[in-house]
Amino acid sequence: MGDKLKKTWSDIVRYKALILMALPGMIWFIFFFYIPVMANVVAFKDFRISPDGFFASLKQSPWVGFENFKFLFASSDAWLITRNTLVYNIVFLAFNLFFAIAFAIIMSELRNKRAVKVYHTMSLLPYFLSWVVISYFVYAFLSPDKGIINHLLLSNGKTPINWYADPKWWPLIFVILNVWKSLGYNSIIYYASVMGIDPTYYEAAMVDGASKWQQIKNVTIPQIIPMMSVLLILNIGGIFRADFGMFYSVPMNSGALYQVTSVLDTYIYNGMTATGDIGMSAAASLYQSVVGSTLLLGTNAIVRKLDPDAALF
């Protein structure tokens, strides 16, 4: 036991610089992820706020078991919000994967390094914009009376569209906005992977007379599949977590659009603000986490069977 402690202490001293670098992140995860996990018990209680604080509220609130979950799944909105959350995230995953890889390959083919830096910077800028800020940009285009698009429609003799009351356009709008905002960020890792491929593979392909498309299909794509698998597994874990800012702020929380904008995150928030039922909202949030973890583990197990080297763990 003494030797183990001595070895552990020697490892800490040896890697102290790396440990100090990781310490802020570790503390952040402990306080904002691991400690709050214990509060999931709220999902199984009829939570009543006490003036004596959270722990007193938790103690005094009666235990109701799975009643909060029954209420969630008995609701007429349960199927709608689950469907919207899953379908949107699956579509986002597919489009983001395609465009991120395409953009990374295009950037890797450019020989002007200054141009690559400019294009990467431009593609990254939307990622750092808040959805609240973006919602006002979108409103400038889609405003029923002053929007740019409706002015263009009117000038061409067409009927303007009341965008914030017509739900059929919003799935396409969400896909475009999601790809536009995340393209630069998602492509960085793929760009690094593509640039890390051994140039001799391409030289051999060119000697064999391979075209540029054949080089991409037979050299580039196979080489980045392990990275694609890792990122796909990580993204699958969050497939039940929608981007609250996009689905709430961009459509201005319009009631006419709830059919296509209601996802689990907005449902939890609206449930909290409308009813104040913390237990039901906690149940919906726990449901998200459990399903996300299950999908993450299941996807990793499938990938491990197909290609053990590409699995996350």
Coordinates of N, CA and C in Angstrom, one line a residue, residues 140-274:
A140 N -34.8 40.4 -39.3 CA -34.6 41.5 -40.3 C -34.9 40.9 -41.7
F141 N -34.7 39.6 -41.9 CA -35.1 39.0 -43.2 C -36.6 38.5 -43.2
L142 N -37.1 38.1 -42.1 CA -38.4 37.4 -42.1 C -39.5 38.3 -41.5
S143 N -39.2 39.5 -41.0 CA -40.3 40.3 -40.5 C -41.5 40.4 -41.5
P144 N -42.7 40.2 -41.0 CA -43.9 40.2 -41.9 C -44.0 41.5 -42.7
D145 N -43.8 42.7 -42.0 CA -44.0 43.9 -42.7 C -42.7 44.7 -43.2
K146 N -41.6 44.4 -42.5 CA -40.4 45.1 -42.9 C -39.2 44.2 -43.3
G147 N -39.5 42.9 -43.4 CA -38.5 41.9 -43.7 C -38.0 42.1 -45.1
I148 N -36.7 41.7 -45.3 CA -36.1 41.8 -46.6 C -36.7 40.9 -47.6
I149 N -37.0 39.6 -47.2 CA -37.5 38.6 -48.1 C -38.9 39.0 -48.6
N150 N -39.8 39.5 -47.6 CA -41.1 39.9 -48.0 C -41.1 41.1 -49.0
H151 N -40.1 42.0 -48.8 CA -40.0 43.2 -49.7 C -39.6 42.7 -51.1
L152 N -38.8 41.7 -51.2 CA -38.4 41.1 -52.5 C -39.6 40.4 -53.1
L153 N -40.4 39.7 -52.3 CA -41.6 39.0 -52.8 C -42.6 40.1 -53.4
L154 N -42.8 41.2 -52.6 CA -43.7 42.2 -53.1 C -43.2 42.9 -54.4
S155 N -41.9 43.1 -54.4 CA -41.4 43.8 -55.6 C -41.5 42.9 -56.9
N156 N -41.6 41.6 -56.7 CA -41.8 40.7 -57.8 C -43.2 40.3 -58.0
G157 N -44.1 41.0 -57.3 CA -45.6 40.8 -57.5 C -46.1 39.5 -56.8
K158 N -45.4 39.0 -55.8 CA -45.8 37.8 -55.1 C -46.4 38.2 -53.7
T159 N -47.1 37.3 -53.2 CA -47.8 37.5 -51.8 C -46.7 37.3 -50.7
P160 N -46.6 38.3 -49.8 CA -45.7 38.1 -48.7 C -46.1 37.0 -47.8
I161 N -45.1 36.5 -47.1 CA -45.4 35.3 -46.2 C -45.3 35.8 -44.7
N162 N -46.3 35.4 -43.9 CA -46.2 35.6 -42.5 C -45.4 34.5 -41.8
W163 N -44.0 34.7 -41.8 CA -43.1 33.6 -41.5 C -43.3 33.1 -40.0
Y164 N -43.7 34.0 -39.1 CA -43.8 33.6 -37.7 C -45.2 33.1 -37.4
A165 N -46.0 32.8 -38.4 CA -47.3 32.1 -38.2 C -47.4 30.9 -39.1
D166 N -46.5 30.7 -40.0 CA -46.5 29.6 -41.0 C -45.4 28.6 -40.7
P167 N -45.8 27.4 -40.1 CA -44.8 26.5 -39.6 C -44.0 25.7 -40.7
K168 N -44.6 25.7 -41.9 CA -44.0 24.8 -42.9 C -42.6 25.2 -43.3
W169 N -42.2 26.4 -43.1 CA -40.9 26.9 -43.6 C -39.8 26.7 -42.5
W170 N -40.2 26.5 -41.3 CA -39.2 26.5 -40.2 C -38.2 25.3 -40.1
P171 N -38.7 24.1 -40.4 CA -37.6 23.0 -40.5 C -36.5 23.3 -41.4
L172 N -36.7 23.9 -42.6 CA -35.7 24.3 -43.5 C -34.8 25.4 -42.9
I173 N -35.5 26.4 -42.3 CA -34.8 27.5 -41.7 C -33.8 27.0 -40.6
F174 N -34.3 26.1 -39.8 CA -33.5 25.6 -38.7 C -32.2 24.9 -39.2
V175 N -32.4 24.1 -40.3 CA -31.3 23.3 -40.8 C -30.3 24.3 -41.4
I176 N -30.7 25.3 -42.1 CA -29.8 26.3 -42.7 C -29.0 27.0 -41.6
L177 N -29.7 27.5 -40.6 CA -29.1 28.2 -39.5 C -28.1 27.3 -38.8
N178 N -28.5 26.1 -38.5 CA -27.6 25.2 -37.7 C -26.3 24.9 -38.5
V179 N -26.4 24.6 -39.8 CA -25.2 24.4 -40.6 C -24.4 25.6 -40.7
W180 N -25.0 26.8 -41.0 CA -24.3 28.0 -41.1 C -23.5 28.4 -39.8
K181 N -24.1 28.2 -38.7 CA -23.5 28.5 -37.4 C -22.4 27.6 -37.0
S182 N -22.5 26.3 -37.3 CA -21.6 25.3 -36.8 C -20.6 24.8 -37.8
L183 N -20.7 25.3 -39.0 CA -19.8 24.8 -40.1 C -18.3 25.0 -39.8
G184 N -17.9 26.2 -39.4 CA -16.5 26.4 -39.1 C -15.9 25.6 -38.0
Y185 N -16.7 25.5 -36.9 CA -16.3 24.8 -35.7 C -16.2 23.3 -36.0
N186 N -17.2 22.8 -36.6 CA -17.2 21.3 -36.9 C -16.1 20.9 -37.9
S187 N -15.7 21.8 -38.8 CA -14.8 21.4 -39.8 C -13.3 21.4 -39.3
I188 N -13.1 22.1 -38.2 CA -11.7 22.2 -37.7 C -11.0 20.9 -37.5
I189 N -11.6 20.0 -36.8 CA -11.0 18.7 -36.5 C -10.9 17.9 -37.8
Y190 N -11.9 17.9 -38.7 CA -11.7 17.2 -39.9 C -10.6 17.8 -40.8
Y191 N -10.5 19.1 -40.8 CA -9.4 19.7 -41.5 C -8.0 19.3 -41.0
A192 N -7.9 19.2 -39.7 CA -6.6 18.7 -39.1 C -6.4 17.3 -39.5
S193 N -7.4 16.5 -39.5 CA -7.3 15.0 -39.8 C -6.9 14.9 -41.3
V194 N -7.5 15.7 -42.2 CA -7.1 15.6 -43.6 C -5.7 16.0 -43.8
M195 N -5.3 17.1 -43.1 CA -3.9 17.6 -43.3 C -2.9 16.7 -42.7
G196 N -3.3 15.8 -41.8 CA -2.4 14.8 -41.2 C -2.2 13.5 -42.0
I197 N -2.9 13.4 -43.1 CA -2.8 12.2 -43.9 C -1.5 12.2 -44.7
D198 N -0.8 11.0 -44.7 CA 0.5 10.9 -45.3 C 0.4 11.2 -46.8
P199 N 1.2 12.2 -47.3 CA 1.1 12.6 -48.7 C 1.4 11.5 -49.7
T200 N 2.2 10.5 -49.2 CA 2.6 9.4 -50.1 C 1.4 8.6 -50.6
Y201 N 0.3 8.6 -49.8 CA -0.9 7.9 -50.3 C -1.5 8.6 -51.6
Y202 N -1.5 10.0 -51.6 CA -2.0 10.7 -52.7 C -1.0 10.6 -53.9
E203 N 0.3 10.5 -53.6 CA 1.3 10.4 -54.7 C 1.1 9.0 -55.4
A204 N 0.9 8.0 -54.6 CA 0.6 6.6 -55.1 C -0.6 6.6 -56.0
A205 N -1.7 7.3 -55.5 CA -3.0 7.4 -56.2 C -2.8 8.1 -57.5
M206 N -2.0 9.2 -57.5 CA -1.8 9.9 -58.8 C -0.9 9.1 -59.8
V207 N 0.0 8.3 -59.3 CA 0.8 7.5 -60.2 C -0.1 6.4 -60.8
D208 N -1.1 6.0 -60.1 CA -2.1 5.0 -60.6 C -3.1 5.7 -61.5
G209 N -3.1 7.0 -61.7 CA -4.0 7.7 -62.6 C -5.3 8.1 -61.9
A210 N -5.4 8.1 -60.6 CA -6.6 8.5 -59.9 C -6.9 10.0 -60.1
S211 N -8.2 10.3 -60.3 CA -8.6 11.7 -60.4 C -8.7 12.2 -59.0
K212 N -9.0 13.5 -58.9 CA -9.1 14.2 -57.6 C -10.3 13.6 -56.8
W213 N -11.4 13.3 -57.5 CA -12.6 12.7 -56.8 C -12.2 11.3 -56.3
Q214 N -11.5 10.5 -57.1 CA -11.1 9.2 -56.7 C -10.1 9.2 -55.5
Q215 N -9.3 10.2 -55.5 CA -8.4 10.4 -54.4 C -9.1 10.7 -53.1
I216 N -10.1 11.6 -53.2 CA -11.0 11.9 -52.0 C -11.7 10.6 -51.6
K217 N -12.3 9.9 -52.5 CA -13.2 8.8 -52.2 C -12.3 7.6 -51.6
N218 N -11.2 7.4 -52.2 CA -10.4 6.2 -51.8 C -9.2 6.4 -50.9
V219 N -8.9 7.7 -50.6 CA -7.8 8.0 -49.7 C -8.3 8.8 -48.6
T220 N -8.8 10.0 -48.9 CA -9.2 10.9 -47.8 C -10.3 10.4 -46.9
I221 N -11.4 10.0 -47.5 CA -12.6 9.5 -46.7 C -12.2 8.3 -45.8
P222 N -11.6 7.3 -46.3 CA -11.2 6.1 -45.4 C -10.2 6.5 -44.3
Q223 N -9.4 7.5 -44.6 CA -8.4 7.9 -43.5 C -9.0 8.7 -42.4
I224 N -10.2 9.3 -42.6 CA -10.8 10.1 -41.6 C -12.0 9.4 -41.0
I225 N -12.3 8.2 -41.4 CA -13.4 7.5 -40.8 C -13.3 7.3 -39.3
P226 N -12.1 6.9 -38.8 CA -12.0 6.8 -37.3 C -12.4 8.1 -36.6
M227 N -12.0 9.2 -37.1 CA -12.3 10.5 -36.5 C -13.8 10.7 -36.6
M228 N -14.4 10.4 -37.8 CA -15.8 10.5 -38.0 C -16.6 9.7 -37.0
S229 N -16.1 8.5 -36.7 CA -16.8 7.6 -35.8 C -16.8 8.1 -34.3
V230 N -15.6 8.6 -33.9 CA -15.5 9.2 -32.5 C -16.5 10.4 -32.4
L231 N -16.5 11.3 -33.3 CA -17.3 12.5 -33.2 C -18.8 12.1 -33.3
L232 N -19.1 11.1 -34.2 CA -20.5 10.7 -34.3 C -21.0 10.1 -33.0
I233 N -20.1 9.3 -32.3 CA -20.5 8.7 -31.0 C -20.8 9.8 -30.0
L234 N -19.9 10.8 -29.9 CA -20.1 11.9 -29.0 C -21.3 12.7 -29.3
N235 N -21.6 12.9 -30.6 CA -22.8 13.7 -30.9 C -24.1 12.9 -30.7
I236 N -24.0 11.6 -30.8 CA -25.2 10.7 -30.6 C -25.6 10.9 -29.1
G237 N -24.7 11.0 -28.2 CA -25.0 11.2 -26.8 C -25.8 12.4 -26.5
G238 N -25.8 13.4 -27.4 CA -26.6 14.6 -27.1 C -27.8 14.7 -28.1
I239 N -28.2 13.6 -28.7 CA -29.2 13.6 -29.7 C -30.6 14.0 -29.1
F240 N -30.7 13.8 -27.7 CA -32.0 14.2 -27.1 C -31.9 15.5 -26.4
R241 N -30.8 16.3 -26.7 CA -30.7 17.6 -26.2 C -30.7 18.6 -27.4
A242 N -31.8 19.4 -27.5 CA -31.9 20.3 -28.6 C -31.2 21.6 -28.2
D243 N -30.9 22.5 -29.2 CA -30.3 23.8 -28.9 C -31.4 24.7 -28.5
F244 N -31.5 25.0 -27.2 CA -32.6 25.8 -26.7 C -32.6 27.2 -27.3
G245 N -31.4 27.8 -27.5 CA -31.4 29.2 -28.0 C -32.0 29.2 -29.4
M246 N -31.7 28.3 -30.2 CA -32.2 28.3 -31.6 C -33.7 28.1 -31.6
F247 N -34.2 27.1 -30.9 CA -35.6 26.7 -31.0 C -36.5 27.7 -30.2
Y248 N -35.9 28.4 -29.3 CA -36.7 29.4 -28.5 C -36.6 30.8 -29.0
S249 N -35.3 31.3 -29.2 CA -35.1 32.7 -29.6 C -35.4 33.0 -31.0
V250 N -34.9 32.1 -31.9 CA -35.1 32.4 -33.4 C -36.5 32.6 -33.8
P251 N -37.4 31.6 -33.4 CA -38.8 31.8 -33.8 C -39.6 32.7 -32.9
M252 N -38.9 33.4 -32.0 CA -39.5 34.3 -31.0 C -40.6 33.6 -30.1
N253 N -40.4 32.3 -29.9 CA -41.3 31.6 -29.1 C -42.8 31.8 -29.5
S254 N -43.0 31.8 -30.8 CA -44.3 32.0 -31.4 C -45.2 30.8 -31.2
G255 N -46.4 31.0 -30.6 CA -47.3 29.9 -30.3 C -47.8 29.2 -31.6
A256 N -47.8 29.9 -32.7 CA -48.3 29.4 -34.0 C -47.3 28.4 -34.5
L257 N -46.1 28.4 -34.1 CA -45.1 27.5 -34.6 C -44.7 26.3 -33.7
Y258 N -45.5 26.2 -32.6 CA -45.1 25.1 -31.6 C -45.1 23.8 -32.2
Q259 N -45.8 23.5 -33.3 CA -45.9 22.2 -33.9 C -44.5 21.8 -34.4
V260 N -43.7 22.8 -34.8 CA -42.4 22.5 -35.4 C -41.2 23.0 -34.6
T261 N -41.5 23.8 -33.6 CA -40.4 24.4 -32.7 C -40.4 23.8 -31.3
S262 N -41.4 23.0 -30.9 CA -41.4 22.4 -29.6 C -40.4 21.2 -29.5
V263 N -39.4 21.3 -28.7 CA -38.5 20.2 -28.4 C -38.4 20.1 -26.9
L264 N -37.7 19.1 -26.5 CA -37.7 18.8 -25.1 C -37.2 20.0 -24.2
D265 N -36.2 20.7 -24.7 CA -35.6 21.8 -23.9 C -36.6 22.9 -23.8
T266 N -37.2 23.3 -24.9 CA -38.2 24.4 -24.8 C -39.4 24.0 -24.0
Y267 N -39.8 22.7 -24.1 CA -40.9 22.2 -23.4 C -40.7 22.3 -21.9
I268 N -39.5 21.9 -21.5 CA -39.1 22.0 -20.0 C -39.2 23.4 -19.6
Y269 N -38.6 24.3 -20.4 CA -38.6 25.8 -20.0 C -40.0 26.3 -19.9
N270 N -40.8 26.1 -20.9 CA -42.2 26.6 -20.9 C -43.0 26.0 -19.8
G271 N -42.7 24.7 -19.5 CA -43.4 24.1 -18.4 C -43.1 24.7 -17.1
M272 N -41.8 25.0 -16.9 CA -41.4 25.7 -15.7 C -42.0 27.1 -15.5
T273 N -42.0 27.9 -16.6 CA -42.5 29.2 -16.5 C -44.0 29.3 -16.5
A274 N -44.7 28.3 -17.1 CA -46.2 28.4 -17.1 C -46.8 27.8 -15.8

